[in-house]
PDB file of C-alpha atoms in Angstrom:
ATOM      1  CA  MET R 523      -0.428  17.181 -18.051  1.00 31.00           C
ATOM      2  CA  ALA R 524      -0.109  17.145 -14.298  1.00 33.00           C
ATOM      3  CA  LEU R 525      -1.798  14.145 -12.746  1.00 35.00           C
ATOM      4  CA  MET R 526      -3.066  13.625  -9.230  1.00 36.00           C
ATOM      5  CA  VAL R 527      -2.004  10.863  -6.925  1.00 38.00           C
ATOM      6  CA  PHE R 528      -4.530   9.861  -4.329  1.00 38.00           C
ATOM      7  CA  VAL R 529      -3.136   8.122  -1.332  1.00 37.00           C
ATOM      8  CA  LEU R 530      -5.025   6.591   1.523  1.00 39.00           C
ATOM      9  CA  ILE R 531      -3.760   4.656   4.464  1.00 35.00           C
ATOM     10  CA  TRP R 532      -5.040   2.183   6.935  1.00 36.00           C
ATOM     11  CA  THR R 533      -3.026   1.867  10.128  1.00 36.00           C
ATOM     12  CA  HIS R 534      -3.086   0.016  13.428  1.00 36.00           C
ATOM     13  CA  SER R 535      -3.178  -3.680  14.003  1.00 35.00           C
ATOM     14  CA  ARG R 536      -6.931  -4.085  14.482  1.00 36.00           C
ATOM     15  CA  PRO R 537      -9.663  -3.125  12.032  1.00 36.00           C
ATOM     16  CA  SER R 538     -11.850  -1.643  14.759  1.00 32.00           C
ATOM     17  CA  ALA R 539      -9.074   0.747  15.784  1.00 32.00           C
ATOM     18  CA  ALA R 540      -7.987   1.645  12.270  1.00 37.00           C
ATOM     19  CA  GLN R 541      -8.085   5.153  10.906  1.00 34.00           C
ATOM     20  CA  GLN R 542      -8.285   6.333   7.356  1.00 43.00           C
ATOM     21  CA  SER R 543      -6.562   9.481   6.188  1.00 44.00           C
ATOM     22  CA  ARG R 544      -7.859  11.944   3.663  1.00 44.00           C
ATOM     23  CA  PRO R 545      -6.604  11.911   0.075  1.00 45.00           C
ATOM     24  CA  LEU R 546      -3.472  13.923  -0.444  1.00 45.00           C
ATOM     25  CA  PRO R 547      -3.780  17.319  -2.099  1.00 43.00           C
ATOM     26  CA  MET R 548      -2.411  17.810  -5.606  1.00 43.00           C
ATOM     27  CA  PHE R 549       1.261  16.933  -5.583  1.00 43.00           C
ATOM     28  CA  PRO R 550       3.596  18.388  -8.240  1.00 44.00           C
ATOM     29  CA  GLN R 551       4.281  15.595 -10.673  1.00 46.00           C
ATOM     30  CA  ALA R 552       6.011  14.924 -13.924  1.00 46.00           C
ATOM     31  CA  ALA R 553       4.069  15.477 -17.124  1.00 44.00           C
ATOM     32  CA  GLN R 554       3.434  12.209 -18.914  1.00 41.00           C
ATOM     33  CA  SER R 555       0.689  10.493 -20.871  1.00 38.00           C
ATOM     34  CA  GLY R 556       1.057   7.051 -19.277  1.00 39.00           C
ATOM     35  CA  PRO R 557       3.217   4.891 -17.102  1.00 37.00           C
ATOM     36  CA  THR R 558       6.893   5.002 -17.907  1.00 40.00           C
ATOM     37  CA  CYS R 559       7.503   1.475 -16.684  1.00 59.00           C
ATOM     38  CA  SER R 560       5.602  -1.763 -16.301  1.00 89.00           C
ATOM     39  CA  GLU R 561       3.436  -2.538 -13.292  1.00 92.00           C
ATOM     40  CA  GLU R 562       6.049  -4.943 -11.972  1.00 93.00           C
ATOM     41  CA  GLN R 563       8.802  -2.363 -12.366  1.00 94.00           C
ATOM     42  CA  ARG R 564       6.679   0.283 -10.609  1.00 94.00           C
ATOM     43  CA  ALA R 565       5.995  -2.089  -7.717  1.00 96.00           C
ATOM     44  CA  ASP R 566       9.673  -3.026  -7.461  1.00 97.00           C
ATOM     45  CA  ARG R 567      10.748   0.612  -7.447  1.00 97.00           C
ATOM     46  CA  LEU R 568       8.161   1.525  -4.787  1.00 97.00           C
ATOM     47  CA  TYR R 569       9.515  -1.336  -2.680  1.00 98.00           C
ATOM     48  CA  GLN R 570      13.093  -0.060  -3.104  1.00 98.00           C
ATOM     49  CA  LEU R 571      12.072   3.464  -2.101  1.00 98.00           C
ATOM     50  CA  ALA R 572      10.193   2.260   1.000  1.00 98.00           C
ATOM     51  CA  ARG R 573      13.119   0.010   1.969  1.00 98.00           C
ATOM     52  CA  ALA R 574      15.520   2.939   1.640  1.00 98.00           C
ATOM     53  CA  GLU R 575      13.402   4.752   4.250  1.00 97.00           C
ATOM     54  CA  ASN R 576      13.042   1.705   6.506  1.00 97.00           C
ATOM     55  CA  PRO R 577      15.732  -0.976   6.040  1.00 97.00           C
ATOM     56  CA  ARG R 578      13.767  -3.356   8.308  1.00 96.00           C
ATOM     57  CA  LEU R 579      11.211  -3.881   5.526  1.00 97.00           C
ATOM     58  CA  ALA R 580      11.849  -7.201   3.828  1.00 96.00           C
ATOM     59  CA  ARG R 581      10.166  -7.974   0.527  1.00 96.00           C
ATOM     60  CA  ASP R 582       7.459 -10.566   1.059  1.00 95.00           C
ATOM     61  CA  GLY R 583       6.186 -12.575  -1.903  1.00 94.00           C
ATOM     62  CA  CYS R 584       2.894 -13.508  -0.270  1.00 93.00           C
ATOM     63  CA  LEU R 585       2.126  -9.877   0.614  1.00 94.00           C
ATOM     64  CA  ALA R 586       3.183  -8.758  -2.881  1.00 94.00           C
ATOM     65  CA  THR R 587       0.755 -11.221  -4.461  1.00 93.00           C
ATOM     66  CA  GLN R 588      -2.009 -10.048  -2.142  1.00 94.00           C
ATOM     67  CA  ALA R 589      -1.180  -6.391  -2.921  1.00 95.00           C
ATOM     68  CA  PHE R 590      -1.317  -7.057  -6.673  1.00 94.00           C
ATOM     69  CA  MET R 591      -4.649  -8.875  -6.351  1.00 92.00           C
ATOM     70  CA  ARG R 592      -6.038  -6.036  -4.215  1.00 93.00           C
ATOM     71  CA  ALA R 593      -4.994  -3.435  -6.804  1.00 94.00           C
ATOM     72  CA  LYS R 594      -6.499  -5.540  -9.584  1.00 93.00           C
ATOM     73  CA  ARG R 595      -9.820  -6.015  -7.727  1.00 91.00           C
ATOM     74  CA  MET R 596     -10.106  -2.268  -7.153  1.00 93.00           C
ATOM     75  CA  SER R 597      -9.215  -1.460 -10.743  1.00 93.00           C
ATOM     76  CA  MET R 598     -11.561  -4.049 -12.233  1.00 92.00           C
ATOM     77  CA  GLY R 599     -14.313  -3.188  -9.725  1.00 92.00           C
ATOM     78  CA  GLY R 600     -14.122   0.527 -10.461  1.00 93.00           C
ATOM     79  CA  TYR R 601     -13.491   1.657  -6.897  1.00 92.00           C
ATOM     80  CA  PHE R 602     -10.599   3.052  -4.882  1.00 93.00           C
ATOM     81  CA  ASP R 603     -11.031   2.697  -1.160  1.00 91.00           C
ATOM     82  CA  HIS R 604      -9.797   0.766   1.824  1.00 88.00           C
ATOM     83  CA  GLU R 605     -13.233  -0.770   2.213  1.00 86.00           C
ATOM     84  CA  ASP R 606     -14.569  -3.273  -0.293  1.00 85.00           C
ATOM     85  CA  PRO R 607     -17.928  -1.881  -1.481  1.00 88.00           C
ATOM     86  CA  LYS R 608     -19.493  -5.374  -1.383  1.00 87.00           C
ATOM     87  CA  THR R 609     -18.492  -6.248   2.185  1.00 87.00           C
ATOM     88  CA  GLY R 610     -17.817  -2.874   3.805  1.00 87.00           C
ATOM     89  CA  ARG R 611     -14.613  -4.361   5.242  1.00 86.00           C
ATOM     90  CA  ASN R 612     -10.956  -3.709   4.560  1.00 84.00           C
ATOM     91  CA  PRO R 613      -9.583  -6.933   3.041  1.00 79.00           C
ATOM     92  CA  VAL R 614      -6.016  -6.072   4.091  1.00 79.00           C
ATOM     93  CA  TRP R 615      -6.601  -7.871   7.382  1.00 79.00           C
ATOM     94  CA  ASP R 616      -7.530 -11.105   5.611  1.00 82.00           C
ATOM     95  CA  ALA R 617      -4.577 -10.763   3.206  1.00 81.00           C
ATOM     96  CA  VAL R 618      -2.060 -10.324   6.019  1.00 82.00           C
ATOM     97  CA  LYS R 619      -3.720 -13.062   8.067  1.00 82.00           C
ATOM     98  CA  LEU R 620      -3.373 -15.436   5.109  1.00 83.00           C
ATOM     99  CA  CYS R 621       0.330 -14.646   4.737  1.00 86.00           C
ATOM    100  CA  VAL R 622       0.962 -14.956   8.485  1.00 73.00           C
ATOM    101  CA  HIS R 623      -0.823 -18.304   8.666  1.00 66.00           C
ATOM    102  CA  ILE R 624       1.432 -19.607   5.937  1.00 57.00           C
ATOM    103  CA  ARG R 625       4.316 -18.945   8.327  1.00 58.00           C
ATOM    104  CA  ARG R 626       2.831 -19.858  11.697  1.00 56.00           C
ATOM    105  CA  ALA R 627      -0.645 -20.920  12.722  1.00 49.00           C
ATOM    106  CA  GLY R 628      -2.649 -18.720  15.048  1.00 53.00           C
ATOM    107  CA  ALA R 629      -0.344 -15.716  14.768  1.00 56.00           C
ATOM    108  CA  ARG R 630      -1.719 -12.194  14.887  1.00 66.00           C
ATOM    109  CA  ALA R 631       0.297  -9.520  13.162  1.00 74.00           C
ATOM    110  CA  PRO R 632       0.027  -5.754  12.915  1.00 85.00           C
ATOM    111  CA  ALA R 633      -0.939  -4.663   9.425  1.00 88.00           C
ATOM    112  CA  GLY R 634      -1.026  -1.505   7.358  1.00 91.00           C
ATOM    113  CA  GLU R 635      -1.967  -0.452   3.870  1.00 93.00           C
ATOM    114  CA  ASN R 636      -1.043   2.427   1.588  1.00 95.00           C
ATOM    115  CA  LEU R 637      -3.040   2.982  -1.590  1.00 94.00           C
ATOM    116  CA  SER R 638      -2.109   5.237  -4.475  1.00 94.00           C
ATOM    117  CA  LYS R 639      -3.914   5.992  -7.693  1.00 92.00           C
ATOM    118  CA  GLY R 640      -2.695   7.901 -10.681  1.00 87.00           C
ATOM    119  CA  VAL R 641      -0.313   7.602 -13.551  1.00 75.00           C
ATOM    120  CA  ASP R 642       2.978   8.914 -12.265  1.00 85.00           C
ATOM    121  CA  THR R 643       6.517   7.876 -11.491  1.00 91.00           C
ATOM    122  CA  PRO R 644       7.227   5.690  -8.453  1.00 94.00           C
ATOM    123  CA  GLU R 645       9.485   8.473  -7.153  1.00 95.00           C
ATOM    124  CA  ASN R 646       6.624  10.994  -7.162  1.00 94.00           C
ATOM    125  CA  ILE R 647       4.205   8.517  -5.616  1.00 94.00           C
ATOM    126  CA  HIS R 648       6.750   7.832  -2.873  1.00 96.00           C
ATOM    127  CA  LYS R 649       7.327  11.568  -2.318  1.00 95.00           C
ATOM    128  CA  ALA R 650       3.575  12.030  -1.870  1.00 94.00           C
ATOM    129  CA  LEU R 651       3.456   9.149   0.627  1.00 93.00           C
ATOM    130  CA  MET R 652       6.371  10.535   2.620  1.00 95.00           C
ATOM    131  CA  ALA R 653       4.881  14.054   2.605  1.00 94.00           C
ATOM    132  CA  SER R 654       1.791  12.771   4.420  1.00 89.00           C
ATOM    133  CA  PRO R 655       2.360  12.117   8.142  1.00 90.00           C
ATOM    134  CA  THR R 656       0.022   9.108   8.268  1.00 89.00           C
ATOM    135  CA  HIS R 657       1.516   7.444   5.200  1.00 91.00           C
ATOM    136  CA  ARG R 658       5.037   8.210   6.326  1.00 93.00           C
ATOM    137  CA  LYS R 659       4.227   6.607   9.684  1.00 94.00           C
ATOM    138  CA  ASN R 660       3.169   3.416   7.923  1.00 94.00           C
ATOM    139  CA  ILE R 661       6.423   3.220   5.959  1.00 97.00           C
ATOM    140  CA  LEU R 662       8.564   3.962   9.024  1.00 97.00           C
ATOM    141  CA  ASP R 663       6.523   2.015  11.613  1.00 96.00           C
ATOM    142  CA  PRO R 664       8.974  -0.160  13.593  1.00 95.00           C
ATOM    143  CA  ARG R 665       6.269  -2.836  14.060  1.00 92.00           C
ATOM    144  CA  PHE R 666       6.401  -3.594  10.338  1.00 93.00           C
ATOM    145  CA  ASN R 667       9.224  -5.739   9.003  1.00 93.00           C
ATOM    146  CA  HIS R 668       7.574  -7.130   5.862  1.00 94.00           C
ATOM    147  CA  ILE R 669       6.175  -5.350   2.824  1.00 96.00           C
ATOM    148  CA  GLY R 670       4.516  -6.419  -0.380  1.00 96.00           C
ATOM    149  CA  VAL R 671       3.878  -3.983  -3.202  1.00 97.00           C
ATOM    150  CA  GLY R 672       1.631  -4.611  -6.158  1.00 95.00           C
ATOM    151  CA  CYS R 673       0.443  -2.369  -8.988  1.00 95.00           C
ATOM    152  CA  TYR R 674      -2.336  -2.880 -11.508  1.00 94.00           C
ATOM    153  CA  GLY R 675      -3.260  -0.150 -13.946  1.00 93.00           C
ATOM    154  CA  GLU R 676      -3.216   3.182 -12.120  1.00 93.00           C
ATOM    155  CA  ILE R 677      -3.503   1.644  -8.645  1.00 95.00           C
ATOM    156  CA  CYS R 678      -0.594   0.615  -6.426  1.00 95.00           C
ATOM    157  CA  VAL R 679      -0.968  -1.060  -3.043  1.00 95.00           C
ATOM    158  CA  GLU R 680       1.645  -1.343  -0.305  1.00 96.00           C
ATOM    159  CA  LEU R 681       0.815  -3.953   2.345  1.00 95.00           C
ATOM    160  CA  PHE R 682       2.789  -3.919   5.591  1.00 94.00           C
ATOM    161  CA  ALA R 683       2.983  -6.567   8.295  1.00 91.00           C
ATOM    162  CA  GLY R 684       4.996  -7.394  11.355  1.00 88.00           C
ATOM    163  CA  PHE R 685       5.729 -11.103  11.858  1.00 79.00           C
TER     164      PHE R 685
END
């Protein structure tokens, strides 16, 4: 059974200037009935694939925790969107701000977010991200030097920051 991966992105360093892309069209994917690896393994593999594209991206534990919690909130809340249906805001800005403040008070960092949904291999999810110009830009953006990836259920979140 071919499954669909939906990928959205949020780019730019300020929420007011951010843009959201459209979901990707159907991407050829492997036939499978469920994930072939654990959520942690999927997140780790997505990190490795993004890092292979952009060696500047360092794994960040704080961002990874925030990405996992974001994926879990979406999954448990029954939504898949950059905006939280309760607040109408994208919580990525607060997540990155929290991680930056842990490092240095008052810092403002550029942030980005890639979302994917669907049961598929990390390789196919990454191919779909790289096939979309806006998602590819997020992965390759030279402003970003930290990444955290978290997966929960069918949803994976990549959070990017520059600090």
